[in-house]
PDB file of C-alpha atoms in Angstrom:
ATOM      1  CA  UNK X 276       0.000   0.000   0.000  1.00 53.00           C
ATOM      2  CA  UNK X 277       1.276   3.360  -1.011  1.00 58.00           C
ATOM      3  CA  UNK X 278       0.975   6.694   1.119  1.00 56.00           C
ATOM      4  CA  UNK X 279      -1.494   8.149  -1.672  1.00 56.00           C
ATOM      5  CA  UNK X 280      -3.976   5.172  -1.621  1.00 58.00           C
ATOM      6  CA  UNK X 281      -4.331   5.842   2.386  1.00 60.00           C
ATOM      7  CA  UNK X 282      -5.152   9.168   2.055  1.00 55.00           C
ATOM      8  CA  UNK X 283      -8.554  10.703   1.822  1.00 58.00           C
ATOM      9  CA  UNK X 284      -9.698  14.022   0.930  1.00 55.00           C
ATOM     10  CA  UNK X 285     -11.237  16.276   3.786  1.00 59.00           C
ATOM     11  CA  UNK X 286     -15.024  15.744   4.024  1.00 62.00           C
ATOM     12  CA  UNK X 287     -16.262  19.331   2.973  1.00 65.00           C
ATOM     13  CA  UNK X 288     -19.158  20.222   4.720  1.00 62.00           C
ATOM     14  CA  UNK X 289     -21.634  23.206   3.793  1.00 68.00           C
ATOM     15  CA  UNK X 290     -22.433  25.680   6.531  1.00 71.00           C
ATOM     16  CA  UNK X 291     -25.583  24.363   7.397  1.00 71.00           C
ATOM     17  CA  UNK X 292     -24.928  20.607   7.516  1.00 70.00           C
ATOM     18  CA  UNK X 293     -21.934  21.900  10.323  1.00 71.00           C
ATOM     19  CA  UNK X 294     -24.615  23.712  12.299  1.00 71.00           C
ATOM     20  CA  UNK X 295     -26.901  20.749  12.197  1.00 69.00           C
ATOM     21  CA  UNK X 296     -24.124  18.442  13.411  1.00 69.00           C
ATOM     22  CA  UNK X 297     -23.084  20.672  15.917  1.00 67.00           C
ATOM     23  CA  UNK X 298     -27.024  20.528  17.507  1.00 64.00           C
ATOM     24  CA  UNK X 299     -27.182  17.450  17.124  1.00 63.00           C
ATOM     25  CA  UNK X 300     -24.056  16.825  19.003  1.00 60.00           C
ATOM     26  CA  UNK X 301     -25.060  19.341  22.052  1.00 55.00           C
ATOM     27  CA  UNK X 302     -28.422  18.489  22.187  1.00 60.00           C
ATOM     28  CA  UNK X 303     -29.452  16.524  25.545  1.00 66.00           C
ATOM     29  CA  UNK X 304     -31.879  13.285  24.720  1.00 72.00           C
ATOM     30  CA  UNK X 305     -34.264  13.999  27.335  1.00 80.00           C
ATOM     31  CA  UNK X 306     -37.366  12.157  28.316  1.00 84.00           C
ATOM     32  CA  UNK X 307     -39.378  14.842  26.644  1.00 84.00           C
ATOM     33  CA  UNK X 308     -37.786  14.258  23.797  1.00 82.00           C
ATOM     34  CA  UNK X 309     -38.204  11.208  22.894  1.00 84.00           C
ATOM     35  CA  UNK X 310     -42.059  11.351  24.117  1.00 88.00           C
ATOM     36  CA  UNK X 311     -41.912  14.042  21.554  1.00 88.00           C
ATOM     37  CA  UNK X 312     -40.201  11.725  18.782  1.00 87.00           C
ATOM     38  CA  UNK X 313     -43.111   8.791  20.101  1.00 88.00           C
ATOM     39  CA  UNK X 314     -46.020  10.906  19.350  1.00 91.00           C
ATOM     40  CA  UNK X 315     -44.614  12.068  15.943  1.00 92.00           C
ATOM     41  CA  UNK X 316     -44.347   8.692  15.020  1.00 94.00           C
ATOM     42  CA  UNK X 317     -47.117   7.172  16.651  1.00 93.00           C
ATOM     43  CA  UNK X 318     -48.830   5.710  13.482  1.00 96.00           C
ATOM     44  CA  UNK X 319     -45.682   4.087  12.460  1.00 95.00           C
ATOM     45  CA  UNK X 320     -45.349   2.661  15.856  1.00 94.00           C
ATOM     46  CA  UNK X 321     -49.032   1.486  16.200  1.00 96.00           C
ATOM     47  CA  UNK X 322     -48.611   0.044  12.596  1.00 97.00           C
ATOM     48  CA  UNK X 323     -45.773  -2.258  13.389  1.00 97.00           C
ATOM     49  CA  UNK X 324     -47.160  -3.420  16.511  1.00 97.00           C
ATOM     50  CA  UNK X 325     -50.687  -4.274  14.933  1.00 98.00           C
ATOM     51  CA  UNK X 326     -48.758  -5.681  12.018  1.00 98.00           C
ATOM     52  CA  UNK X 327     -47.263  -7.947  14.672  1.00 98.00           C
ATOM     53  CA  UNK X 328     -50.078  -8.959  16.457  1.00 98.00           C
ATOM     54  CA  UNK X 329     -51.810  -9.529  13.941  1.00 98.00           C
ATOM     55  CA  UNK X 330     -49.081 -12.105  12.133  1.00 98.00           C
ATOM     56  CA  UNK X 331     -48.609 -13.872  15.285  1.00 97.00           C
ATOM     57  CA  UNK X 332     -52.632 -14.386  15.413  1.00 97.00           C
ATOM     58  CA  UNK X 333     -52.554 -15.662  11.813  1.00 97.00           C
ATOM     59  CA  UNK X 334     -49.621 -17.941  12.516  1.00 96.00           C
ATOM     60  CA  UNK X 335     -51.509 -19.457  15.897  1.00 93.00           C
ATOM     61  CA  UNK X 336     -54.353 -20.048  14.049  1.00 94.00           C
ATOM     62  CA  UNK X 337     -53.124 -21.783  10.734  1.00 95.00           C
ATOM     63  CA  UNK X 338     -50.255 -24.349  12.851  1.00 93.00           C
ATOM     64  CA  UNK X 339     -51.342 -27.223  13.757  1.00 89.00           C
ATOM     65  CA  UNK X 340     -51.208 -27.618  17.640  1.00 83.00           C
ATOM     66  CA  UNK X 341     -48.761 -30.776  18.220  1.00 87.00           C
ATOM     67  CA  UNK X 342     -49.685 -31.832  21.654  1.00 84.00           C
ATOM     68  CA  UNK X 343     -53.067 -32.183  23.122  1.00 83.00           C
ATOM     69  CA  UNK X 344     -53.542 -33.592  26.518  1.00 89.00           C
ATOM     70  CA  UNK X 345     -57.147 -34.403  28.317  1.00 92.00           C
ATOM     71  CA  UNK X 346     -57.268 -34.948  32.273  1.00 93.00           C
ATOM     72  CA  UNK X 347     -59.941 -36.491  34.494  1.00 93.00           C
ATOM     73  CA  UNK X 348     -60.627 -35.202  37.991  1.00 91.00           C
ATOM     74  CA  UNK X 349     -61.725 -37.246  41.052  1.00 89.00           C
ATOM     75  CA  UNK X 350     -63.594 -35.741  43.636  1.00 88.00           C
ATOM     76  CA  UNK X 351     -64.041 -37.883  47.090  1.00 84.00           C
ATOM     77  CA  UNK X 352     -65.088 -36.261  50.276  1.00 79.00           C
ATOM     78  CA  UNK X 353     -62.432 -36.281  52.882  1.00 77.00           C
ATOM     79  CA  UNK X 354     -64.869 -35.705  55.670  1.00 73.00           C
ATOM     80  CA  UNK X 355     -65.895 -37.999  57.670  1.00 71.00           C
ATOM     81  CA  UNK X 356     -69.303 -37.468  59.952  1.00 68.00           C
ATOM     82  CA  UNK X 357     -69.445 -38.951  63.377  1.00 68.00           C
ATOM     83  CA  UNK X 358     -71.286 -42.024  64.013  1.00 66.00           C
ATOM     84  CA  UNK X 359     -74.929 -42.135  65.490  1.00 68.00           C
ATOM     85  CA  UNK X 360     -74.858 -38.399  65.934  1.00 60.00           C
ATOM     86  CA  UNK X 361     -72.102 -38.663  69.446  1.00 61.00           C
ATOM     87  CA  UNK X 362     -69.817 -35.791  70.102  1.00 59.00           C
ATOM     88  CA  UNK X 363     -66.419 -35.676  70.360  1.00 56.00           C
ATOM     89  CA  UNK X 364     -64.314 -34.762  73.084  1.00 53.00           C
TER      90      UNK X 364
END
């Protein structure tokens, strides 16, 4: 490799693009800020997440369930009355 082929010409930047990068760069990411960035986006957000829901629904219905188990419950009383109406003591 040769000096020449290492080197890269300074990345000119116009006036404005500097000022932008320069905000961007200061700027503090603050909860209200990103609330903000939620709301502005909030159809894109709900979109995805319906879009989501909505493919997992479609793929529960149309698989095939591979298990399916059945039970069978016994109920016997466990108490036990006294004889010829006594007491106990």
């Amino acid at each position: 490799m040769t000096e020449s082929s290492l080197y890269k010409p300074p990345n000119k930047l116009t006036h404005q693009q500097d000022a932008l990068i320069a905000q961007t760069i200061d700027k503090d990411w603050g909860y209200g800020h990103l609330l903000s960035i939620l709301v502005r986006r909030k159809f894109w957000f709900l979109g995805a997440f319906a879009g989501a829901i909505a493919g997992s629904i479609f793929l529960t219905l149309k698989t095939q369930p591979l298990y399916q188990s059945t039970m069978q419950l016994l109920v016997e009383s466990n108490y036990q009355s006294k004889p010829n109406g006594l007491e106990a003591v």
